[in-house]
């Protein structure tokens, strides 16, 4: 079954063709970082305009790279939430028009569920039940996953998402926009034990997370308490690297320990991680170190399936369609706060 996936929930215009839920025939992602960079965050109006400008080129390039024409498609899949409403509507309207024109079904996919599916796409036969962890710029959520489509939310961030904290810390360290990956790079040069940042919610019961306190601790470390540090006692490059390393360690220790605690409590032998931050190699290393002696295996997506893409959307749609073909139709609507936990 050939599925075209479309993703426009935030600031990436993406399209992909995936065969039978797993085999990626093409995956195109048009990023908008250069547009939003000068504003230090996504400007919804600008995101929508760019989606409109590039969406047909992105979709047709995906078809071309897959070596197929529109008429070979069996199903169209589109992210219909959560996300920016204007941005979601552009992808949805485009998807509807192709589905209508070709007379084939259209299915809506939840953005976070698609991130969870990323790791299942990269690894065959992940044992269930599993613990699912999505760590992205917009979400930090822990799930119990009984099968594809059956989840219970265990906890989520009470304030900032972990990716958002990475991007804010990057900006405090003077790194360019969407600096999450640059914090990882800088951290490699630092001493991860030099600065002990707080591990928020680690000792608390339950599975929620909090990242705004950690971000503030980094702010005080850089600017001095009460922002007393002046230009002349500017922070050294070595100290910046230690801050990046210490921040990363604190941010990840909570994720890793809580996910493993959830796995032990709920008798799961596997943890599935997804979302942009799951690209981080230190996170992967910390999970492997902590899980190895506990008989738990941790599954990550291939790098290109971590950050926003449409291959995970088309892949997940295969399973959703198999389960409920009746649910696919042109009445689909976009919902900026779409829920998927039953
Ligand atoms: O999943 P994603 O592409 O978009 C959302 O759904 O939010 O995640 C983007 C987030 C950004 O905050 C970005 O800085 C972060 O993932 N990110 C990373 C790394 N690569 C991307 N954070 C830490 N280390 C990385 N290597
Ligand atoms: Zn995402």
Coordinates of C-alpha atoms and ligand atoms in Angstrom, one line a residue:
X1 CA 0.0 0.0 0.0
X2 CA 1.5 3.4 -1.0
X3 CA 0.7 6.2 1.3
X4 CA 1.5 9.9 0.9
X5 CA 2.1 11.7 4.2
X6 CA 1.8 15.4 4.7
X7 CA 3.0 17.4 7.8
X8 CA 2.6 21.1 8.2
X9 CA 1.8 21.4 11.9
X10 CA 4.5 24.0 12.8
X11 CA 7.4 25.3 10.8
X12 CA 8.4 22.4 8.6
X13 CA 6.6 21.6 5.3
X14 CA 7.1 17.9 4.8
X15 CA 5.8 15.2 2.5
X16 CA 6.8 11.5 2.2
X17 CA 5.8 8.3 0.4
X18 CA 5.9 5.2 2.5
X19 CA 5.0 1.7 1.4
X20 CA 3.2 -0.7 3.9
X21 CA 4.0 1.4 7.0
X22 CA 7.7 0.9 7.0
X23 CA 9.6 1.3 3.7
X24 CA 10.4 4.9 3.1
X25 CA 10.3 5.6 -0.7
X26 CA 10.9 9.3 -0.3
X27 CA 10.9 12.0 2.5
X28 CA 11.2 15.7 1.9
X29 CA 11.4 18.3 4.6
X30 CA 11.4 22.0 3.9
X31 CA 12.6 23.8 7.0
X32 CA 11.7 27.4 7.8
X33 CA 14.5 28.1 10.3
X34 CA 15.9 31.0 8.4
X35 CA 12.5 32.8 8.4
X36 CA 11.8 32.5 12.1
X37 CA 15.4 32.8 13.3
X38 CA 15.5 36.6 13.5
X39 CA 12.4 36.5 15.7
X40 CA 13.8 33.9 18.1
X41 CA 10.6 31.7 17.7
X42 CA 8.0 30.6 15.2
X43 CA 5.8 33.4 13.8
X44 CA 2.6 31.7 12.9
X45 CA 1.6 34.1 10.1
X46 CA 5.0 33.7 8.4
X47 CA 4.9 29.9 8.9
X48 CA 1.5 29.7 7.1
X49 CA 2.7 31.9 4.2
X50 CA 5.8 29.7 3.6
X51 CA 3.7 26.5 3.8
X52 CA 1.5 27.8 1.1
X53 CA 4.4 28.8 -1.1
X54 CA 6.2 25.5 -0.9
X55 CA 3.7 22.7 -0.3
X56 CA 3.0 21.7 -3.8
X57 CA 6.7 21.6 -4.7
X58 CA 7.4 19.5 -1.6
X59 CA 4.6 17.1 -2.4
X60 CA 5.5 16.7 -6.0
X61 CA 9.2 16.3 -5.2
X62 CA 8.2 13.5 -2.8
X63 CA 6.3 11.7 -5.5
X64 CA 9.1 12.2 -8.0
X65 CA 11.8 10.9 -5.6
X66 CA 9.6 7.9 -4.9
X67 CA 9.4 7.2 -8.6
X68 CA 5.6 7.2 -8.7
X69 CA 2.8 9.3 -10.0
X70 CA -0.3 10.5 -8.1
X71 CA -2.4 7.8 -9.5
X72 CA -0.2 5.1 -7.8
X73 CA -1.2 6.3 -4.3
X74 CA -3.7 4.3 -2.2
X75 CA -4.2 6.6 0.7
X76 CA -3.4 10.2 1.8
X77 CA -2.3 10.8 5.4
X78 CA -2.1 14.2 7.0
X79 CA -1.3 15.6 10.5
X80 CA -4.5 17.2 11.7
X81 CA -3.2 18.2 15.2
X82 CA -1.9 19.3 17.5
X83 CA -0.2 22.4 16.1
X84 CA -0.7 25.9 14.7
X85 CA -4.2 26.0 13.4
X86 CA -3.4 28.0 10.2
X87 CA -0.5 25.8 9.4
X88 CA -2.5 22.6 10.0
X89 CA -5.2 23.8 7.7
X90 CA -2.9 24.3 4.8
X91 CA -1.7 20.7 5.0
X92 CA -5.2 19.4 5.5
X93 CA -6.7 21.4 2.7
X94 CA -4.0 20.3 0.3
X95 CA -4.4 16.6 1.4
X96 CA -8.1 16.8 1.0
X97 CA -7.9 18.2 -2.5
X98 CA -5.5 15.4 -3.6
X99 CA -7.6 12.7 -2.0
X100 CA -10.8 14.1 -3.5
X101 CA -9.2 14.5 -7.0
X102 CA -7.9 10.9 -6.9
X103 CA -11.0 9.4 -5.2
X104 CA -8.9 7.8 -2.5
X105 CA -9.3 7.8 1.3
X106 CA -7.8 10.5 3.6
X107 CA -6.7 9.8 7.1
X108 CA -5.8 12.1 10.0
X109 CA -2.7 11.5 12.1
X110 CA -1.8 12.8 15.5
X111 CA 1.6 14.6 15.5
X112 CA 2.8 13.1 18.8
X113 CA 1.6 9.6 18.0
X114 CA 3.5 9.9 14.8
X115 CA 6.7 10.8 16.7
X116 CA 6.2 7.6 18.8
X117 CA 5.8 5.6 15.7
X118 CA 9.2 6.9 14.4
X119 CA 11.1 4.3 16.6
X120 CA 8.7 1.5 15.6
X121 CA 9.4 2.3 12.0
X122 CA 13.1 2.0 12.6
X123 CA 12.9 -1.3 14.5
X124 CA 10.9 -4.4 13.8
X125 CA 8.9 -6.2 16.5
X126 CA 9.4 -3.9 19.4
X127 CA 7.9 -5.8 22.4
X128 CA 4.7 -4.5 23.9
X129 CA 3.7 -3.2 26.4
X130 CA 6.3 -0.4 26.1
X131 CA 6.9 2.9 27.7
X132 CA 6.7 5.8 25.1
X133 CA 8.6 9.0 25.6
X134 CA 8.2 12.0 23.2
X135 CA 10.7 14.7 23.6
X136 CA 10.3 17.6 21.2
X137 CA 10.2 21.4 21.0
X138 CA 6.5 21.4 21.9
X139 CA 6.1 18.3 24.0
X140 CA 7.6 16.2 26.8
X141 CA 5.2 13.3 27.4
X142 CA 5.5 9.8 28.9
X143 CA 3.0 7.1 27.9
X144 CA 2.2 3.5 28.5
X145 CA 1.9 1.9 25.1
X146 CA 0.0 -1.4 24.8
X147 CA 0.0 -1.5 21.0
X148 CA -0.1 1.0 18.2
X149 CA -3.2 3.0 18.9
X150 CA -3.6 2.1 22.6
X151 CA -1.9 4.4 25.0
X152 CA -2.3 5.8 28.5
X153 CA -0.6 9.1 29.4
X154 CA 1.5 8.8 32.5
X155 CA 2.8 12.4 32.7
X156 CA 4.0 15.4 30.9
X157 CA 5.8 18.7 31.4
X158 CA 4.1 21.2 33.7
X159 CA 5.8 24.1 31.9
X160 CA 8.4 24.1 29.2
X161 CA 9.1 21.2 26.9
X162 CA 12.7 19.8 27.0
X163 CA 13.4 20.9 23.4
X164 CA 12.2 24.3 24.2
X165 CA 14.6 24.5 27.2
X166 CA 17.4 23.4 24.9
X167 CA 16.6 26.2 22.5
X168 CA 16.3 28.8 25.2
X169 CA 19.6 27.7 26.8
X170 CA 21.2 27.9 23.3
X171 CA 20.1 31.4 23.0
X172 CA 21.4 32.3 26.5
X173 CA 24.8 30.8 25.4
X174 CA 24.8 33.0 22.3
X175 CA 24.1 30.2 19.9
X176 CA 22.0 30.7 16.8
X177 CA 18.2 29.9 16.5
X178 CA 17.0 26.4 17.2
X179 CA 20.2 25.7 18.9
X180 CA 19.2 22.4 20.6
X181 CA 21.7 20.4 18.4
X182 CA 24.4 23.1 19.0
X183 CA 24.0 22.7 22.7
X184 CA 24.7 19.0 22.3
X185 CA 27.8 19.9 20.2
X186 CA 29.1 22.4 22.7
X187 CA 28.4 20.0 25.6
X188 CA 30.9 17.5 24.1
X189 CA 33.7 20.0 24.9
X190 CA 32.6 20.6 28.5
X191 CA 32.8 18.7 31.8
X192 CA 29.4 17.3 32.6
X193 CA 30.2 17.2 36.3
X194 CA 31.6 20.7 36.7
X195 CA 28.2 22.3 37.3
X196 CA 25.4 20.6 39.1
X197 CA 22.1 22.0 37.8
X198 CA 18.8 21.0 39.6
X199 CA 17.0 17.8 38.6
X200 CA 13.4 19.1 38.7
X201 CA 10.7 16.6 39.8
X202 CA 13.1 13.7 40.0
X203 CA 12.2 12.9 43.6
X204 CA 8.5 13.7 43.2
X205 CA 5.9 11.0 42.9
X206 CA 4.4 10.5 39.5
X207 CA 5.7 11.0 36.0
X208 CA 5.5 14.8 35.3
X209 CA 8.4 16.9 34.3
X210 CA 9.4 20.6 34.6
X211 CA 12.1 22.5 32.7
X212 CA 11.5 26.2 33.4
X213 CA 13.5 26.0 36.7
X214 CA 16.5 24.4 35.0
X215 CA 16.4 27.1 32.3
X216 CA 16.3 29.8 35.0
X217 CA 19.3 28.2 36.8
X218 CA 21.2 28.4 33.6
X219 CA 20.2 32.0 33.2
X220 CA 21.5 32.9 36.7
X221 CA 24.7 31.0 36.0
X222 CA 25.3 33.0 32.8
X223 CA 24.2 36.4 33.9
X224 CA 25.0 36.1 37.7
X225 CA 22.3 36.3 40.4
X226 CA 20.3 39.4 40.0
X227 CA 22.0 39.7 36.6
X228 CA 25.0 41.2 38.3
X229 CA 27.6 39.9 35.9
X230 CA 28.9 42.7 33.7
X231 CA 30.4 42.7 30.3
X232 CA 33.9 42.8 31.6
X233 CA 33.6 39.6 33.5
X234 CA 32.2 37.8 30.5
X235 CA 31.8 34.1 30.6
X236 CA 34.6 32.1 29.1
X237 CA 34.2 29.6 26.3
X238 CA 35.2 26.8 28.6
X239 CA 32.6 27.7 31.1
X240 CA 30.0 27.9 28.3
X241 CA 30.8 24.3 27.4
X242 CA 30.6 23.2 31.1
X243 CA 27.2 24.9 31.3
X244 CA 25.9 23.2 28.2
X245 CA 27.2 19.8 29.5
X246 CA 25.8 20.3 33.0
X247 CA 22.4 21.5 31.6
X248 CA 22.1 18.5 29.3
X249 CA 23.0 16.1 32.0
X250 CA 20.4 17.5 34.4
X251 CA 17.7 17.6 31.7
X252 CA 18.3 14.0 30.6
X253 CA 18.8 12.4 34.0
X254 CA 15.1 13.2 34.8
X255 CA 13.9 11.8 31.5
X256 CA 15.9 8.6 31.7
X257 CA 15.2 7.9 35.4
X258 CA 11.4 8.5 35.1
X259 CA 11.1 6.5 31.9
X260 CA 12.9 3.5 33.5
X261 CA 10.8 3.9 36.7
X262 CA 7.7 3.8 34.6
X263 CA 8.9 0.7 32.8
X264 CA 9.6 -1.2 36.0
X265 CA 6.3 -0.1 37.6
X266 CA 4.3 -1.2 34.5
X267 CA 6.3 -4.3 33.7
X268 CA 7.5 -3.1 30.3
X269 CA 10.8 -4.4 28.9
X270 CA 11.0 -1.8 26.2
X271 CA 11.1 2.0 26.0
X272 CA 10.3 3.8 22.7
X273 CA 11.7 7.4 22.4
X274 CA 10.8 9.9 19.7
X275 CA 10.8 13.6 18.9
X276 CA 13.5 16.1 17.9
X277 CA 15.5 15.7 21.2
X278 CA 15.7 11.9 20.7
X279 CA 18.4 12.7 18.1
X280 CA 20.8 13.7 20.9
X281 CA 23.5 11.1 21.3
X282 CA 24.1 11.8 25.0
X283 CA 20.5 11.0 25.6
X284 CA 20.8 7.7 23.8
X285 CA 24.0 6.9 25.7
X286 CA 22.4 7.7 29.1
X287 CA 19.4 5.5 28.3
X288 CA 21.6 2.7 27.3
X289 CA 23.8 3.0 30.4
X290 CA 20.8 3.1 32.8
X291 CA 18.7 0.5 31.1
X292 CA 21.3 -2.2 30.2
X293 CA 21.5 -3.9 33.6
X294 CA 17.7 -3.8 34.2
X295 CA 16.8 -5.9 31.2
X296 CA 15.1 -3.0 29.4
X297 CA 15.8 -2.2 25.8
X298 CA 15.5 1.3 24.5
X299 CA 14.5 2.0 20.9
X300 CA 15.2 5.2 19.1
X301 CA 14.2 6.4 15.6
X302 CA 16.7 6.6 12.8
X303 CA 18.1 10.2 13.0
X304 CA 16.0 11.5 10.1
X305 CA 12.8 10.2 11.7
X306 CA 13.5 12.1 15.0
X307 CA 12.7 15.7 14.0
X308 CA 9.5 16.6 12.2
X309 CA 9.0 14.7 9.0
X310 CA 6.1 13.1 7.0
X311 CA 7.5 9.6 6.8
X312 CA 6.4 8.8 10.3
X313 CA 3.0 10.2 9.4
X314 CA 2.6 8.0 6.3
X315 CA 4.0 5.0 8.3
X316 CA 1.6 5.4 11.2
X317 CA -1.4 5.9 8.8
X318 CA -0.9 2.4 7.4
X319 CA -1.7 0.9 10.9
X320 CA -4.5 3.4 11.6
X321 CA -6.2 2.7 8.2
X322 CA -5.8 -1.1 8.7
X323 CA -7.6 -0.8 12.1
X324 CA -10.4 1.5 11.0
X325 CA -10.7 2.2 7.3
X326 CA -14.2 3.6 7.9
X327 CA -12.5 6.6 9.8
X328 CA -10.9 7.9 6.7
X329 CA -12.8 10.6 4.8
X330 CA -13.1 14.2 3.7
X331 CA -14.9 15.4 6.8
X332 CA -11.6 15.4 8.7
X333 CA -11.0 18.7 10.6
X334 CA -7.9 20.3 12.1
X335 CA -7.6 20.6 15.9
X336 CA -4.8 22.7 17.4
X337 CA -5.2 20.8 20.7
X338 CA -6.0 17.3 19.3
X339 CA -5.9 14.6 22.0
X340 CA -5.2 10.9 21.2
X341 CA -5.2 9.2 24.5
X342 CA -8.3 7.0 24.9
Ligands
LIG1 O1 10.1 17.0 17.0 P1 10.6 18.4 16.5 O2 11.3 18.5 15.2 O3 9.5 19.5 16.5 C1 8.5 19.5 17.5 O4 7.5 18.7 17.3 O5 8.6 20.4 18.4 O6 11.6 18.8 17.7 C2 12.4 20.0 17.6 C3 13.1 20.2 18.9 C4 13.8 21.6 18.9 O7 13.6 22.1 20.2 C5 15.3 21.2 18.7 O8 16.2 22.1 19.3 C6 15.3 19.9 19.4 O9 14.2 19.2 19.0 N1 16.5 19.1 19.0 C7 17.5 18.7 19.8 C8 18.5 18.0 19.0 N2 18.0 18.0 17.8 C9 16.8 18.6 17.8 N3 17.7 19.0 21.2 C10 18.8 18.4 21.7 N4 19.8 17.8 21.0 C11 19.6 17.6 19.7 N5 20.6 16.9 19.0
LIG2 ZN1 7.3 17.3 16.2

